[in-house]
Short mmCIF file of C-alpha atoms in Angstrom, two decimals:
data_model
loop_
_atom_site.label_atom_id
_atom_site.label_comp_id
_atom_site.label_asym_id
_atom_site.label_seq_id
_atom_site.Cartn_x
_atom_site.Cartn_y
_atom_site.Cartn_z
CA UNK K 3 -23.68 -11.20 -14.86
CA UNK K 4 -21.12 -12.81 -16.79
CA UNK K 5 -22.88 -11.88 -20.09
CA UNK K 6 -22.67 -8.58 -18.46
CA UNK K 7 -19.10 -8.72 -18.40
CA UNK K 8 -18.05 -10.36 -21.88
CA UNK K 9 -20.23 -7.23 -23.55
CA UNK K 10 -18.23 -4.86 -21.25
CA UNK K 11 -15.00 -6.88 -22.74
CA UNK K 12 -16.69 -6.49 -26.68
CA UNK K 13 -17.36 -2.73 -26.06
CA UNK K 14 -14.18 -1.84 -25.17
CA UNK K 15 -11.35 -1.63 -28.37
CA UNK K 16 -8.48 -1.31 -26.15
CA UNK K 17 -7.47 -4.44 -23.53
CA UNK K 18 -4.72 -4.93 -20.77
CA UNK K 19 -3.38 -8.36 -19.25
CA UNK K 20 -2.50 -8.00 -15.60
CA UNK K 21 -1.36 -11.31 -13.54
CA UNK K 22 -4.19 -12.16 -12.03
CA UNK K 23 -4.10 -13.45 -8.08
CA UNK K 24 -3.18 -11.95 -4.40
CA UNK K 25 -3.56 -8.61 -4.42
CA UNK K 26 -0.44 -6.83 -3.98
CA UNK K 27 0.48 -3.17 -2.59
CA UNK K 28 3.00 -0.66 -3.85
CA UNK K 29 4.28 2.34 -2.15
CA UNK K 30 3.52 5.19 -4.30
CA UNK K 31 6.20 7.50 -3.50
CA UNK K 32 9.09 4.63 -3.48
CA UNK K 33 11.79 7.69 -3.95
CA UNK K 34 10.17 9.47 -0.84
CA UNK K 35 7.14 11.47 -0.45
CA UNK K 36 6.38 14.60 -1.77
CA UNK K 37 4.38 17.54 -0.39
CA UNK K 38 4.82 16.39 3.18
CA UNK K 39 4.48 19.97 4.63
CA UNK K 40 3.95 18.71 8.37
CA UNK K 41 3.13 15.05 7.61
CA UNK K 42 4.91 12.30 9.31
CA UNK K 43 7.64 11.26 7.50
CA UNK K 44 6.57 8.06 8.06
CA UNK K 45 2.81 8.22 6.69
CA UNK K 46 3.37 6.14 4.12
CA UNK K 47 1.14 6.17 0.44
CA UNK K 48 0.30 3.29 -0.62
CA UNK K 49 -2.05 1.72 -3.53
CA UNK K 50 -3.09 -2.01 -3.50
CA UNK K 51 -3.87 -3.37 -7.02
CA UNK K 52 -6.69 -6.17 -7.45
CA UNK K 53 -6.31 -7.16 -10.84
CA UNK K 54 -8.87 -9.38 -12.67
CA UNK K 55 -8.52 -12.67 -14.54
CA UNK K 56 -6.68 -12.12 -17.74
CA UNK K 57 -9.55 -14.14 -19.37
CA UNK K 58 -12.06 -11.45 -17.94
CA UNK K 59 -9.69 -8.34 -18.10
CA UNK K 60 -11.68 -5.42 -19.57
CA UNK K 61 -9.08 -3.02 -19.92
CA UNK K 62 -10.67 -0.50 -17.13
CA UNK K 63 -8.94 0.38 -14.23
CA UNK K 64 -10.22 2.69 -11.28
CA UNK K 65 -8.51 4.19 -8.09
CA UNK K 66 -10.89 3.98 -5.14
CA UNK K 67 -10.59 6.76 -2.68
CA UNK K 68 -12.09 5.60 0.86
CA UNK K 69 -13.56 8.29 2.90
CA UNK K 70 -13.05 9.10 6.70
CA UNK K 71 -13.59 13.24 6.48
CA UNK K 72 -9.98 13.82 5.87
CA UNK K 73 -9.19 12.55 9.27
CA UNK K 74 -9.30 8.67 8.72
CA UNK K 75 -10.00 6.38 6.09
CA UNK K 76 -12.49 3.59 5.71
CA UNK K 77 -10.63 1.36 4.39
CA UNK K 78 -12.70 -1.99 4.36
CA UNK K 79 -16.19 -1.23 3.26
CA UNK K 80 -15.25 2.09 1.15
CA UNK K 81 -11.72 0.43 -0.06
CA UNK K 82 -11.07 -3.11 -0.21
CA UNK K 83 -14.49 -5.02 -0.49
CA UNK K 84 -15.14 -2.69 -3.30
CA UNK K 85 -11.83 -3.57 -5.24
CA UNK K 86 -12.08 -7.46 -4.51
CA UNK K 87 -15.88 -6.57 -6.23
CA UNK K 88 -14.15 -5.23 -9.05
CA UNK K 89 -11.45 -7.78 -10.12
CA UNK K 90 -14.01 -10.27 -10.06
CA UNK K 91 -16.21 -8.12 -12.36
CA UNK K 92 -12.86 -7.64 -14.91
CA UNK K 93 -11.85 -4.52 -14.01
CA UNK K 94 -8.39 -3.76 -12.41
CA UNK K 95 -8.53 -1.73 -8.93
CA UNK K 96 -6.09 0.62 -7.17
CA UNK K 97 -7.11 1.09 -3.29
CA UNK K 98 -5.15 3.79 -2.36
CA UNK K 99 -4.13 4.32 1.00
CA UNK K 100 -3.48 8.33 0.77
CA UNK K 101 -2.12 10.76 2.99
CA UNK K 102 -4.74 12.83 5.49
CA UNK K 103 -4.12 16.58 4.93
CA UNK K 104 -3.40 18.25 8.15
CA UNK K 105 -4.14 21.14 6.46
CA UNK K 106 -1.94 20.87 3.50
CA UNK K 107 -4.79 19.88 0.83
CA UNK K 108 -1.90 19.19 -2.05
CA UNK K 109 -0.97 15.92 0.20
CA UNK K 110 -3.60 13.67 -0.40
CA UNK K 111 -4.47 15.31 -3.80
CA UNK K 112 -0.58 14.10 -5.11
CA UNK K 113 -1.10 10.48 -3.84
CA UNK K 114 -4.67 10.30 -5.72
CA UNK K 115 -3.38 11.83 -9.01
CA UNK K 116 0.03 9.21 -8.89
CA UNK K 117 -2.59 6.66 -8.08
CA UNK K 118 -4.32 7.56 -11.09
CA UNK K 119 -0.93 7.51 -13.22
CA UNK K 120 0.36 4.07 -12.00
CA UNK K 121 -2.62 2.36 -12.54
CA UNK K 122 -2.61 4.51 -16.50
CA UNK K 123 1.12 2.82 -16.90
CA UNK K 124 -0.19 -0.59 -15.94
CA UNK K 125 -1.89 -0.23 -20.02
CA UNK K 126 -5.57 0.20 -19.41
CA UNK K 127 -8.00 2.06 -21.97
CA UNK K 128 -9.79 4.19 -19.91
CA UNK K 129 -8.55 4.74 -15.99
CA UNK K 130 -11.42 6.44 -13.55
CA UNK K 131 -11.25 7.02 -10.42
CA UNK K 132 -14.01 6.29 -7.36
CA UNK K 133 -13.95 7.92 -3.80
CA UNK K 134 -16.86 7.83 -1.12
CA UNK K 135 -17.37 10.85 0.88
CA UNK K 136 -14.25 12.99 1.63
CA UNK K 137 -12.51 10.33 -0.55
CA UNK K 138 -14.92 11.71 -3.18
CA UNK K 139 -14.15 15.47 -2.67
CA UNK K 140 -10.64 13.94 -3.30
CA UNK K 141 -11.84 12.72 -6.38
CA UNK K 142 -13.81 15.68 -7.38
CA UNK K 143 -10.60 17.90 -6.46
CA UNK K 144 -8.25 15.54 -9.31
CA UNK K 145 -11.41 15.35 -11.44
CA UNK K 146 -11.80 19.25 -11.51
CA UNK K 147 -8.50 21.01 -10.85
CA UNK K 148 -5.92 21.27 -14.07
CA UNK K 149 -2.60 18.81 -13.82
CA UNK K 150 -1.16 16.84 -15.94
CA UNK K 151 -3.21 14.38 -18.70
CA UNK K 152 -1.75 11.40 -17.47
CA UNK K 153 -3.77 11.91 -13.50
CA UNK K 154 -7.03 13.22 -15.69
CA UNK K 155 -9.26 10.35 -15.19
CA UNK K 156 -11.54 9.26 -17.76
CA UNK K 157 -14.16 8.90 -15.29
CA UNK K 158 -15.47 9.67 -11.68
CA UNK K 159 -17.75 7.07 -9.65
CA UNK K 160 -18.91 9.12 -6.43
CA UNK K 161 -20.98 7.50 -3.66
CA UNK K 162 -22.42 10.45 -1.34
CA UNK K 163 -19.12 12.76 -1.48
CA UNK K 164 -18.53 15.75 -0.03
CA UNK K 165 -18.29 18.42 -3.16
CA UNK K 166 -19.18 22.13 -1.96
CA UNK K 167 -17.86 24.34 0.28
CA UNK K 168 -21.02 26.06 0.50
CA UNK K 169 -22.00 26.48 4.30
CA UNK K 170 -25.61 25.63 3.70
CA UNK K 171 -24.35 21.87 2.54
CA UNK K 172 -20.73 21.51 2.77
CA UNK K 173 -19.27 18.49 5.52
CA UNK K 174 -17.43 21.09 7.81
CA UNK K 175 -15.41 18.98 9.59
CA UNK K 176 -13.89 17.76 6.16
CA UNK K 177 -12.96 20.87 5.13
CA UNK K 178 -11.56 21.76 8.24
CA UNK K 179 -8.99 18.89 8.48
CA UNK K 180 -8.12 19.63 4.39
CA UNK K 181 -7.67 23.44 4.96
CA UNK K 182 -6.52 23.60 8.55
CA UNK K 183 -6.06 27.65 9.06
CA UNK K 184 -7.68 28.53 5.67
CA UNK K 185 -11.05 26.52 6.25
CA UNK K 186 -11.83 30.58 7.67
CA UNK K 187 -10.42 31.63 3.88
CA UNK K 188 -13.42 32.62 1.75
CA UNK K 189 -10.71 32.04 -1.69
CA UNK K 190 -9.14 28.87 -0.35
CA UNK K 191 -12.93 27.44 0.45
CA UNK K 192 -14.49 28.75 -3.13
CA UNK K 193 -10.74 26.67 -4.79
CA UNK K 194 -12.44 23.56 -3.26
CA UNK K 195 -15.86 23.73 -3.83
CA UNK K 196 -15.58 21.68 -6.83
CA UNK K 197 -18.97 22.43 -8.73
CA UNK K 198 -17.66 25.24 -9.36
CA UNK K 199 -14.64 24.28 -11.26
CA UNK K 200 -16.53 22.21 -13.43
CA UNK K 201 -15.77 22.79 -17.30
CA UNK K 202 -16.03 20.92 -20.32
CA UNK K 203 -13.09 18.90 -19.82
CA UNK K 204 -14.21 17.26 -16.20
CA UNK K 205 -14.94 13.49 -16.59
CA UNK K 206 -18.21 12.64 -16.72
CA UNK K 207 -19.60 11.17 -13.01
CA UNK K 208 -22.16 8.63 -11.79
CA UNK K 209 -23.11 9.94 -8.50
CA UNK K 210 -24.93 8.32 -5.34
CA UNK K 211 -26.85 9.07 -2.04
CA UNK K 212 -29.15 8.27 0.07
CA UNK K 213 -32.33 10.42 0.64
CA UNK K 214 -31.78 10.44 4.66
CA UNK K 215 -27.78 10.76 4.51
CA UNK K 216 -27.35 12.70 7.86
CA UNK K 217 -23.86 12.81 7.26
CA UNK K 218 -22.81 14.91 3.94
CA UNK K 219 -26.59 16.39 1.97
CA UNK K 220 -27.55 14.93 -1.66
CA UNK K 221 -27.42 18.79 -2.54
CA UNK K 222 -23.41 18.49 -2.78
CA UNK K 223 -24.26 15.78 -5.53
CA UNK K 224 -27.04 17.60 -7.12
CA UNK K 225 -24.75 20.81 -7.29
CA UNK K 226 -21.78 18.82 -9.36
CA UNK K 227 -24.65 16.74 -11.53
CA UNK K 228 -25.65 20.47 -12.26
CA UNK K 229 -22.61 22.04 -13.26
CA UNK K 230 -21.99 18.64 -15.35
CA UNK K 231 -24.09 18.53 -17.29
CA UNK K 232 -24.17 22.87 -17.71
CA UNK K 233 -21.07 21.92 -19.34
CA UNK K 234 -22.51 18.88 -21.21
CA UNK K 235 -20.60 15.88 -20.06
CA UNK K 236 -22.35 12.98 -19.61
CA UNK K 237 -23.40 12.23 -15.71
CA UNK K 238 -25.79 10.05 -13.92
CA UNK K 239 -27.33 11.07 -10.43
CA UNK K 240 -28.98 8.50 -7.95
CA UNK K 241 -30.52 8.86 -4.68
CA UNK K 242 -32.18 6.01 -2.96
CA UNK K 243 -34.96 6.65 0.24
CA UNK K 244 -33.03 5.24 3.04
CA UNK K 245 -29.60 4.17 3.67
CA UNK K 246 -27.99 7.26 5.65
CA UNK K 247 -24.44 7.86 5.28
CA UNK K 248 -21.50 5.71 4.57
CA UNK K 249 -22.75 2.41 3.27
CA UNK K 250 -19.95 1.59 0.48
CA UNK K 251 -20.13 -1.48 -0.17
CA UNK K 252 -21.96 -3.54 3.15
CA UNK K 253 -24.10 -6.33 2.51
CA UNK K 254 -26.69 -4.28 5.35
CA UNK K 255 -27.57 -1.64 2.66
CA UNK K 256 -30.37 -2.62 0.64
CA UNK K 257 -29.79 -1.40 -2.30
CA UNK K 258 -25.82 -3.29 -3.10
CA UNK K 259 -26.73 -4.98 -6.00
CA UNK K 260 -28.64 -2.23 -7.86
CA UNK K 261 -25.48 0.34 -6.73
CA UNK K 262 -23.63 -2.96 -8.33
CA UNK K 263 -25.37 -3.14 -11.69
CA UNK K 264 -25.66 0.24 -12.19
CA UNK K 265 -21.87 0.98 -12.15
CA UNK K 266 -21.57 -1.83 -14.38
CA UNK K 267 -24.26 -0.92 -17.00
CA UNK K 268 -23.04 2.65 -16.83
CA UNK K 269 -18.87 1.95 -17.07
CA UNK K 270 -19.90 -0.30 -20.21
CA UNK K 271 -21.97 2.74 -22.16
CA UNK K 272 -19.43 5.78 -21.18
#
């Protein structure tokens, strides 16, 4: 592992130098949040930053999106045990603790993309961004929709997200709690069925499932590894036989350390 790691550090020209330590967490909208539209004023966004040692710092960073189908967020497995994973590995990692939707999908999609941009500011070389089932169709949404370069990330890690609004595949309840009246809106469903704003500029993605995922279908991935690589961007797409739904990063699912090296071996070659 740790000659892993120093070829990750070779590969990459570009190198930042964050304090090492506690993690610590920063509100993201300090000046007050944006886009409420009929969230409590009180919700707060919020990004906790695990930053490596400086003598392993690879100059990557990543904001991890946890999932929770827009409603909740799993925060330990999906969040936290995946950024401690990280630092340790050399790479800097934003948890962000977004807003849920209520229906107003710009709300969470904000706090991602100025997740994205802090952790861009802190000086990394390339800044991706991670999310695990409706946290993924959060990070399919800033991965696919046009904004601003700076909350473009350079890359998207997926583990079994939600991508497609198509009814044959799509994670109703998801889009129901992002949409709120419109999830009945043919034009607002077809905006978030990210495969389908795949172009040449969207990130490449490393994508995983699990063959009996009873919660959101491997087709959503398979759709988005599609359109990727339609478009020609670099993607990688992994489904293992068992696991269901929702694993992240718990030492029960069999297959942790592969998930673990491949991210790895993957991050260093993009």
């Amino acid at each position: 592992m740790k000659n892993r790691i120093l070829s990750l550090c070779l590969f990459l020209s570009a190198a930042f130098y964050a304090c090492a330590g506690e993690p610590r967490t920063v509100n993201l909208w300090p000046a007050g949040n944006p886009n409420d539209n009929g969230n409590p004023g009180d919700q707060l966004a919020e990004m906790t930053i695990y930053s490596p040692d400086k003598d392993k710092d690879c100059g990557i960073a990543v904001a991890i999106l946890p999932g929770g189908s827009y409603s909740g967020l799993a925060i330990g497995h999906e969040g936290h045990d995946i950024g401690r994973w990280y630092a340790e590995n050399g790479i800097t990692a934003g948890v962000v603790r977004y807003r849920l939707p209520n229906g107003h999908s710009e709300v969470p999609e904000s706090d991602a993309r100025e997740a994205v941009r802090q952790l861009r500011a802190l000086g990394a070389g390339k800044t991706g961004i991670m999310g695990s089932s409706a946290g993924g169709h959060l990070a399919t949404t800033v991965s696919t929709h046009e904004a601003d370069s700076l909350s473009r990330p350079d890359f998207t890690i997926l583990f079994y997200p939600v991508v497609t609004s198509d009814s044959r595949y799509t994670h109703h309840e998801s889009m129901r709690n992002l949409l709120g009246a419109r999830a009945n809106n043919w034009q607002a469903l077809r905006e978030f069925s990210n495969e389908l704003r795949v172009n040449a500029n969207t990130p490449p993605a490393l994508i995983f499932y699990s063959d009996n995922d009873g919660g959101v279908a491997p087709e959503n991935g398979a759709l988005y590894y599609q359109a990727l690589k339609a478009n020609g961007i670099k993607a990688g797409f992994h489904v293992f036989p068992t696991g269901g739904h929702g694993w992240g990063f718990r030492d029960d699912f069999p297959y942790k350390p592969m998930v673990q090296e491949l991210i790895l071996d993957w991050i260093k070659k993009l």
